[in-house]
Short mmCIF file of C-alpha atoms in Angstrom, two decimals:
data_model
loop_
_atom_site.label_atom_id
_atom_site.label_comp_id
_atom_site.label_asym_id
_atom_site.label_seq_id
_atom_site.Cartn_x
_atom_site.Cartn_y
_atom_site.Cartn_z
CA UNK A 78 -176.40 -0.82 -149.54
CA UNK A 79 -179.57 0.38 -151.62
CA UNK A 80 -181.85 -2.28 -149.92
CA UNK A 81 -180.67 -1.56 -146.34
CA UNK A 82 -180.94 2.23 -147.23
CA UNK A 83 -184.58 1.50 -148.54
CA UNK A 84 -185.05 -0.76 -145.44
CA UNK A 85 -184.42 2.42 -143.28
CA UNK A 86 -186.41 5.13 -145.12
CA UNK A 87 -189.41 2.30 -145.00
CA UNK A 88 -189.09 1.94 -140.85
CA UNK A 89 -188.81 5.81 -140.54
CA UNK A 90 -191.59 6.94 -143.05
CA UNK A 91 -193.65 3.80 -141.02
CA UNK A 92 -192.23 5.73 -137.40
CA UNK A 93 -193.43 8.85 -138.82
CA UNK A 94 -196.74 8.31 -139.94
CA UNK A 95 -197.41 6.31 -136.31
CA UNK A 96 -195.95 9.24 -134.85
CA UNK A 97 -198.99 11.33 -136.76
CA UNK A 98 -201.72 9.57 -136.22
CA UNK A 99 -200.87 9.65 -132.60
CA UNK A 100 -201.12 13.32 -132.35
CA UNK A 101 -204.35 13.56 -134.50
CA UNK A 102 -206.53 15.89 -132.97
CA UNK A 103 -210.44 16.59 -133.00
CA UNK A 104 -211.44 19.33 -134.22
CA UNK A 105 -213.44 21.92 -131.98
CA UNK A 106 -216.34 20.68 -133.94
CA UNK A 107 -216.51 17.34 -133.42
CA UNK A 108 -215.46 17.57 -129.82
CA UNK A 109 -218.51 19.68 -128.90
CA UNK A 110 -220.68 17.48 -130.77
CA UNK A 111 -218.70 14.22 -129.07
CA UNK A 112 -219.72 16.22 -125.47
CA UNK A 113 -223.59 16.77 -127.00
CA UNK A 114 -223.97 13.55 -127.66
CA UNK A 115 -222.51 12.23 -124.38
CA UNK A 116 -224.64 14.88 -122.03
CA UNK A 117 -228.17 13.32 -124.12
CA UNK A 118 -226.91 9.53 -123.16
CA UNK A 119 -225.95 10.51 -119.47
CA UNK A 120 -229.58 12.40 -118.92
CA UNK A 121 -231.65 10.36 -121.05
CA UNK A 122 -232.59 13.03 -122.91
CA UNK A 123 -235.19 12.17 -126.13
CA UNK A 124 -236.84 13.79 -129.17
CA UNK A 125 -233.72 16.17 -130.32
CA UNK A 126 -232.89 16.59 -133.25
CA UNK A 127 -229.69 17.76 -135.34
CA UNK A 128 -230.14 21.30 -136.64
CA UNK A 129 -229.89 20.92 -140.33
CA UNK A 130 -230.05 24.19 -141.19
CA UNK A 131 -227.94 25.28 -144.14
CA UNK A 132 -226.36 22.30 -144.69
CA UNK A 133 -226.26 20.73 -141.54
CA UNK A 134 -223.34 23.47 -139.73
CA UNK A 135 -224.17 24.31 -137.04
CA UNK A 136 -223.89 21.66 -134.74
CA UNK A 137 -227.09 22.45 -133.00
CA UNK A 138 -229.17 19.66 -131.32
CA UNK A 139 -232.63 20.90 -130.33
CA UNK A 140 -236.42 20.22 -128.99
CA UNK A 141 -239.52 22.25 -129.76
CA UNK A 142 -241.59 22.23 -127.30
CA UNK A 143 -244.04 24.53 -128.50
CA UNK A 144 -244.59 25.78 -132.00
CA UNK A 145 -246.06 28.69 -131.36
CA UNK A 146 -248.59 30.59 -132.97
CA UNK A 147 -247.96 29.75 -136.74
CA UNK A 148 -251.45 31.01 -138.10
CA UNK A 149 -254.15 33.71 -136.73
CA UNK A 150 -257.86 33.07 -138.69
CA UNK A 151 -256.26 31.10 -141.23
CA UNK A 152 -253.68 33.48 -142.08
CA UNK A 153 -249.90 32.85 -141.85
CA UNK A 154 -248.18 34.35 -139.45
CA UNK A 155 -244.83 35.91 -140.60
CA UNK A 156 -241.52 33.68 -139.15
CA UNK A 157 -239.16 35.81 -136.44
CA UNK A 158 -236.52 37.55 -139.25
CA UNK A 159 -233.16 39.02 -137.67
CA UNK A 160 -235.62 42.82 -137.81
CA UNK A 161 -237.77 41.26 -135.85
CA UNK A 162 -238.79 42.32 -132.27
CA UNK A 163 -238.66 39.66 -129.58
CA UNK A 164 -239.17 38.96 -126.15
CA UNK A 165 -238.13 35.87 -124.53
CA UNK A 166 -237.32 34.59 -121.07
CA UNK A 167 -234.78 31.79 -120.73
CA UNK A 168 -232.46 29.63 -118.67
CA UNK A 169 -228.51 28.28 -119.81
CA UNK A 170 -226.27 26.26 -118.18
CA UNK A 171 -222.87 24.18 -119.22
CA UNK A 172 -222.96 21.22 -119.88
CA UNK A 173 -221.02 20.09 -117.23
CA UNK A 174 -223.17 22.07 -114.68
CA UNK A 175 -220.26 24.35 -113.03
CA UNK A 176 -222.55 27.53 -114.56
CA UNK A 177 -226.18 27.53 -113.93
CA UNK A 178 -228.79 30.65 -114.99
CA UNK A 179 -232.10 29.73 -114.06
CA UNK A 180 -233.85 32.53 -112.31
CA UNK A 181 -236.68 32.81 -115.12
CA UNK A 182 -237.87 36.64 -113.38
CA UNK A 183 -234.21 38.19 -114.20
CA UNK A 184 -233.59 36.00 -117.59
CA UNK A 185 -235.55 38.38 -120.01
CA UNK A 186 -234.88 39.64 -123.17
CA UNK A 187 -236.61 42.34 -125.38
CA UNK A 188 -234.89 43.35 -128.31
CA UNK A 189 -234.49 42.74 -132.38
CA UNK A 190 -233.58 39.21 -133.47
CA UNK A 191 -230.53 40.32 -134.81
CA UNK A 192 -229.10 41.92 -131.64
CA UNK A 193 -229.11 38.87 -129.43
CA UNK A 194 -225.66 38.46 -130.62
CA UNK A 195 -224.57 42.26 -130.34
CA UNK A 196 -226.27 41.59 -126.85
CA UNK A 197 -223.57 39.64 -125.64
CA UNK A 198 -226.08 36.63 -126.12
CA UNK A 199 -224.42 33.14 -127.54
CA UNK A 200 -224.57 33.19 -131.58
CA UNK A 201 -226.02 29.90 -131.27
CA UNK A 202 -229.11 31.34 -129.38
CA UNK A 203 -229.88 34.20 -132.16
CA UNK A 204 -228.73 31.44 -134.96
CA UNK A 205 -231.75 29.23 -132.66
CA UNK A 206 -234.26 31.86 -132.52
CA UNK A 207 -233.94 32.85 -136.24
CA UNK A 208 -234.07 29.47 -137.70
CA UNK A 209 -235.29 26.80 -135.23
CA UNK A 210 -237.74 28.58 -132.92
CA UNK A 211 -238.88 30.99 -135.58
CA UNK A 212 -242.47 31.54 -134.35
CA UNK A 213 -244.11 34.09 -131.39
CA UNK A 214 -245.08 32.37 -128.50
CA UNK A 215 -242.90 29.21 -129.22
CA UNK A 216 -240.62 27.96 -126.64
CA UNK A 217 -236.86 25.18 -127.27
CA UNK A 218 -234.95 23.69 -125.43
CA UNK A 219 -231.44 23.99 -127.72
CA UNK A 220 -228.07 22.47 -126.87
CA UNK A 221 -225.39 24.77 -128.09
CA UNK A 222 -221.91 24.00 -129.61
CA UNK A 223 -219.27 25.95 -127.69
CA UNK A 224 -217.73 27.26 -131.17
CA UNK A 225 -221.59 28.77 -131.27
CA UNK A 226 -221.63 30.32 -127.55
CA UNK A 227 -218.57 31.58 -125.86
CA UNK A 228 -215.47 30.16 -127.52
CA UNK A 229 -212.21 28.80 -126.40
CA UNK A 230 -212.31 31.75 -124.06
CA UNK A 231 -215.34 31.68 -122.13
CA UNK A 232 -217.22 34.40 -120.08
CA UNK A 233 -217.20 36.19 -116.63
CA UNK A 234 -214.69 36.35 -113.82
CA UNK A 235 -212.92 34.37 -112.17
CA UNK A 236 -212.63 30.80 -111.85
CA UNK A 237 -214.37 28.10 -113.82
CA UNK A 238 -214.93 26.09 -110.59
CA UNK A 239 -216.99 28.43 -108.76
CA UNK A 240 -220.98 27.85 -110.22
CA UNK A 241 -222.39 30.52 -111.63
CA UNK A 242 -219.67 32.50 -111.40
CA UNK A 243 -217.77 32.10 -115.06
CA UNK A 244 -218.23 29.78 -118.13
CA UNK A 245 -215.46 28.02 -119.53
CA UNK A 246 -213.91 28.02 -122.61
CA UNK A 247 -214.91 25.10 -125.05
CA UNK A 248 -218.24 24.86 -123.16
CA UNK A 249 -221.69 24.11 -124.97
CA UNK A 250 -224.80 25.11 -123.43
CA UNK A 251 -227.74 23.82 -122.21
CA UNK A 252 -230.33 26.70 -123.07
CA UNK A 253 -234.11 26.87 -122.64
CA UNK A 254 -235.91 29.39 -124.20
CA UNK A 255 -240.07 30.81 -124.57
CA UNK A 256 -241.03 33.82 -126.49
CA UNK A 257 -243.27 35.94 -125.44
CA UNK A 258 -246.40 37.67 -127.49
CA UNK A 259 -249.62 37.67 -125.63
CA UNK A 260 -248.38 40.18 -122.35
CA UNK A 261 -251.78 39.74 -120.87
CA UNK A 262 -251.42 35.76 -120.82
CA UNK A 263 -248.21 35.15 -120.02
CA UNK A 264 -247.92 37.70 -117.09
CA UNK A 265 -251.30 35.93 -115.56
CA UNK A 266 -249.94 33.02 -115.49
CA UNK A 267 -246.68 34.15 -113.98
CA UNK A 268 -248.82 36.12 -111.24
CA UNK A 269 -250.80 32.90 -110.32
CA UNK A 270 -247.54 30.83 -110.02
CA UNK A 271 -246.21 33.61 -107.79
CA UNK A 272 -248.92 33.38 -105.33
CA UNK A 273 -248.98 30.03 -105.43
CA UNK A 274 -245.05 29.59 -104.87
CA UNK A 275 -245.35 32.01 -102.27
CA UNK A 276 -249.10 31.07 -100.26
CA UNK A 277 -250.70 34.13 -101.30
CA UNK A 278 -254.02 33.92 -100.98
CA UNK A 279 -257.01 36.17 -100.27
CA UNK A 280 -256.24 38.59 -103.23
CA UNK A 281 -259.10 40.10 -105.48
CA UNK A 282 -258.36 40.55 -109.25
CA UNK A 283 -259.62 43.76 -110.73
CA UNK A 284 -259.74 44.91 -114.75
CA UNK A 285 -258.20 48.41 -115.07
CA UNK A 286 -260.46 50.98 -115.72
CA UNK A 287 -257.96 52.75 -117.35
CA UNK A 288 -256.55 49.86 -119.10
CA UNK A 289 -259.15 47.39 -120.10
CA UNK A 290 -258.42 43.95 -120.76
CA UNK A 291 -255.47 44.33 -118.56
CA UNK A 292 -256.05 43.02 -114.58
CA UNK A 293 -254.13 43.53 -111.67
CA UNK A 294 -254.26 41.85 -107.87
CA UNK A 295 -255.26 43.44 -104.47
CA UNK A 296 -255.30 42.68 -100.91
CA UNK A 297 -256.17 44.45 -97.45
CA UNK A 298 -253.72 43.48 -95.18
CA UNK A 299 -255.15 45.76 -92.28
CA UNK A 300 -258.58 47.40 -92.69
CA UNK A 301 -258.33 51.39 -92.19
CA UNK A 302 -259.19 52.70 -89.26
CA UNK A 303 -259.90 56.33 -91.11
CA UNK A 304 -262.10 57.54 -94.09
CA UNK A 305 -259.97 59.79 -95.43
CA UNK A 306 -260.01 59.23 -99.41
CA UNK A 307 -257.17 59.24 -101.25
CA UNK A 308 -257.58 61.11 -105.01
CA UNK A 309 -255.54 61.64 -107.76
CA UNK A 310 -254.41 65.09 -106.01
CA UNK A 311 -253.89 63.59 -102.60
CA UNK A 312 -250.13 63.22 -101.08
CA UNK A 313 -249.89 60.45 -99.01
CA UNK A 314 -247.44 59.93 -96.27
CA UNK A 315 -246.26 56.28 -96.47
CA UNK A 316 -243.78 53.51 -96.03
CA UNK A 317 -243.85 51.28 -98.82
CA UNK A 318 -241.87 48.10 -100.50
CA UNK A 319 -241.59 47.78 -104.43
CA UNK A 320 -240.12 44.45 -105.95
CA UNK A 321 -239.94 42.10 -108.56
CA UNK A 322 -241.06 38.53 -108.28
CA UNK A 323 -237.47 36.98 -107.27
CA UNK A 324 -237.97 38.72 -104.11
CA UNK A 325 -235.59 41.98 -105.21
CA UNK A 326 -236.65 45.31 -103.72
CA UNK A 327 -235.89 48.05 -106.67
CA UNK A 328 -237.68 50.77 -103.66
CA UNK A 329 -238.65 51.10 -100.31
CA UNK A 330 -239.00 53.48 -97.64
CA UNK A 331 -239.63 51.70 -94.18
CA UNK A 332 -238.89 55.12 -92.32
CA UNK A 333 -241.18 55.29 -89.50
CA UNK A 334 -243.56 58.43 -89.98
CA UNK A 335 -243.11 57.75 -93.59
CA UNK A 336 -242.71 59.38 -96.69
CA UNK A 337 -244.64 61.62 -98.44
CA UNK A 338 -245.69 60.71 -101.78
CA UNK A 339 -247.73 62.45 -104.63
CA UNK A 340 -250.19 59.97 -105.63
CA UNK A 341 -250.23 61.55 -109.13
CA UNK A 342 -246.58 60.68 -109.50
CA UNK A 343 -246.98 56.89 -109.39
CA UNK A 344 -247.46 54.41 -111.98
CA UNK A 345 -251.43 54.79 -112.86
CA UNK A 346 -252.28 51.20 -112.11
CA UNK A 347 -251.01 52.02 -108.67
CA UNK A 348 -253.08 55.69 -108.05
CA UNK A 349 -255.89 53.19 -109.20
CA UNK A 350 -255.66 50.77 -107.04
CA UNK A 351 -254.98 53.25 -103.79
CA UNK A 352 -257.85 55.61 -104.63
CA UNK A 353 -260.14 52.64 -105.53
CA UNK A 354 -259.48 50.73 -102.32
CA UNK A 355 -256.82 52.45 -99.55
CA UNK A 356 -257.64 55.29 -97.29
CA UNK A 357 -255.60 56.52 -94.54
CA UNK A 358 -254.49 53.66 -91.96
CA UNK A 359 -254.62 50.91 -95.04
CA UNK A 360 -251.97 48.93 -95.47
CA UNK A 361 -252.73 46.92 -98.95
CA UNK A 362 -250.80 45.33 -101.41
CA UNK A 363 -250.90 45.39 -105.24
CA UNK A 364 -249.66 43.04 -107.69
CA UNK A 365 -249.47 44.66 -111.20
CA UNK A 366 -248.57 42.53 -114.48
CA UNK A 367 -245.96 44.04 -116.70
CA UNK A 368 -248.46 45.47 -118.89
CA UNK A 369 -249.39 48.31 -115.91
CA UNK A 370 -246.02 48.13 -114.44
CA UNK A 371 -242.42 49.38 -116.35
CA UNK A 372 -243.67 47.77 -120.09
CA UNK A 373 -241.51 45.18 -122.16
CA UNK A 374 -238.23 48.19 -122.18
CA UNK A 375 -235.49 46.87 -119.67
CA UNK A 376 -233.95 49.52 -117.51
CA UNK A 377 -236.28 50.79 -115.21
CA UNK A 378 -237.09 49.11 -112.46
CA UNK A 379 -235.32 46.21 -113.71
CA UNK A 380 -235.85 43.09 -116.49
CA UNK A 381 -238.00 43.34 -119.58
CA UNK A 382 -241.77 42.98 -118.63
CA UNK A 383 -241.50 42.61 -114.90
CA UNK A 384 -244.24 41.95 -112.86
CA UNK A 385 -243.96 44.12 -109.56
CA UNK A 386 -245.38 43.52 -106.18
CA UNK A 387 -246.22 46.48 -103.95
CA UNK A 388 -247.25 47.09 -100.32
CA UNK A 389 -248.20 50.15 -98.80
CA UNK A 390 -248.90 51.08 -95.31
CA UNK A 391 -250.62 54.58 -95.23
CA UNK A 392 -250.13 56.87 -92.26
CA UNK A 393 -251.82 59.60 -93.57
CA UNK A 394 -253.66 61.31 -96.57
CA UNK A 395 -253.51 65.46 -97.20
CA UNK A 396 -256.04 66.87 -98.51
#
């Protein structure tokens, strides 16, 4: 009787512990990092490297592709702290592609460090920023754990199927991100890949004389066929389109007659460029960089440190 009843606990403790192991779980941990791991075998991806960070956490894989400006003269620059102000453009997508965010003209950021997160910004991307990327002027590409960007829950509306549309829940991110320090540089650059992306040619780039050291972009698109000036106290009557470099129009008036509009009540780069080179029957158009557009604030017209194109037909000029 004892052995069979020992015979019996043995097969049930045996069907038990089978019956475990079976159900054994990962945790969300190790299933993000077994769907990192897989998405840098399936796209050949190279040179990342674990975030070791406090102990090796976070579950961070990451490339930096540019350090950044670490020194000025020989003197150490101070590392990006959570008090920090930054400003950063960037792209994210899943992993499994059904959410991409690549238009690099809306993605900007200006802020603290420490707010990315408060932002409604992945923890993974301020956790990135503070301790990986670290430096102005650097730019990562950093794959984020889900458990580090939107949870078990996800973000947006809808369904998960429709692309860019909602995140899912347990998804990690692909996420590309470049500070940005030297306004003057980067905009440039983002002006010249503008025209290029879009043929313009036969533009003239002109320092502010009220800003110097900052430059903006002109062209005559029909010669006037008046000489009346146009001054700081002039109103013009005009139709005019105002955008930002993904082609969206934050103001325009295309009434024809036009608009009047007090040249004093425009940004100053723009009174500059119409009383330096538009007279009545001018239509011209003016690329500004962020610097002598809206500034690094978001809010008005749009995205951190946009670069705006304008183009202005002039009807007429009083006085």
């Amino acid at each position: 009787m004892k052995q069979t009843l020992f015979t019996f606990l043995l097969i049930s403790a045996l069907g038990m512990a089978s019956c475990r192991k079976d159900k054994l779980q990962p945790t969300v941990k190790q299933y993000d990092q077994q769907q990192i791991l897989s998405y840098i075998a399936a796209h050949g991806l190279t040179g990342f490297l674990r975030d070791t960070t406090g102990g090796d956490t976070s579950g961070m894989y990451y490339q930096i592709l540019n350090p950044g400006t670490q020194s000025v003269n020989g003197i150490p620059v101070t590392p990006l702290d959570y008090p920090s102000e930054i400003s950063f453009v960037y792209t994210e997508r899943t992993l499994d592609g059904t959410y991409v965010l690549s238009d690099t003209i809306a993605n900007h950021y200006y802020d603290y460090v420490g707010h990315i997160w408060s932002n409604h910004y992945p923890l993974g991307l301020q956790t990135a920023v503070h301790n990986l990327l670290k430096y102005p002027d650097a730019s990562m590409r950093v794959l984020v754990p889900s458990h580090l960007a939107y949870g078990v829950n996800g973000t947006g509306s809808g369904s998960s199927q429709v692309a860019n549309n909602r995140i899912g829940g347990n998804e990690s991110l692909d996420i590309y991100i470049h500070a940005v320090n030297n306004f003057q540089v980067y905009d440039d650059m983002v002006i010249q890949n503008y025209m290029k992306a879009n043929s313009l040619t036969g533009y003239t780039k002109v320092q502010s004389a009220l800003f110097p050291g900052n430059y903006y972009y002109y062209k005559i698109l029909i010669p006037a066929t008046t000489n009346d000036p146009i001054t700081i106290n002039s109103t013009a009557t005009v139709t005019y389109t105002a955008q930002i470099f993904n082609g969206t129009i934050f103001s325009q008036y295309n009434v024809a007659g036009g608009q009047a509009l007090p040249i004093s009540g425009d940004i100053p780069a723009v009174q500059e460029g119409l009383e330096n080179f538009a007279v009545a029957g001018t239509e011209i158009s003016i690329i500004l960089p962020s610097t002598l557009g809206y500034g690094i604030a978001a809010g008005a017209p749009g995205p951190a440190f946009s670069c705006l194109r304008f183009t202005f037909d002039i009807v007429s000029v009083t006085p």
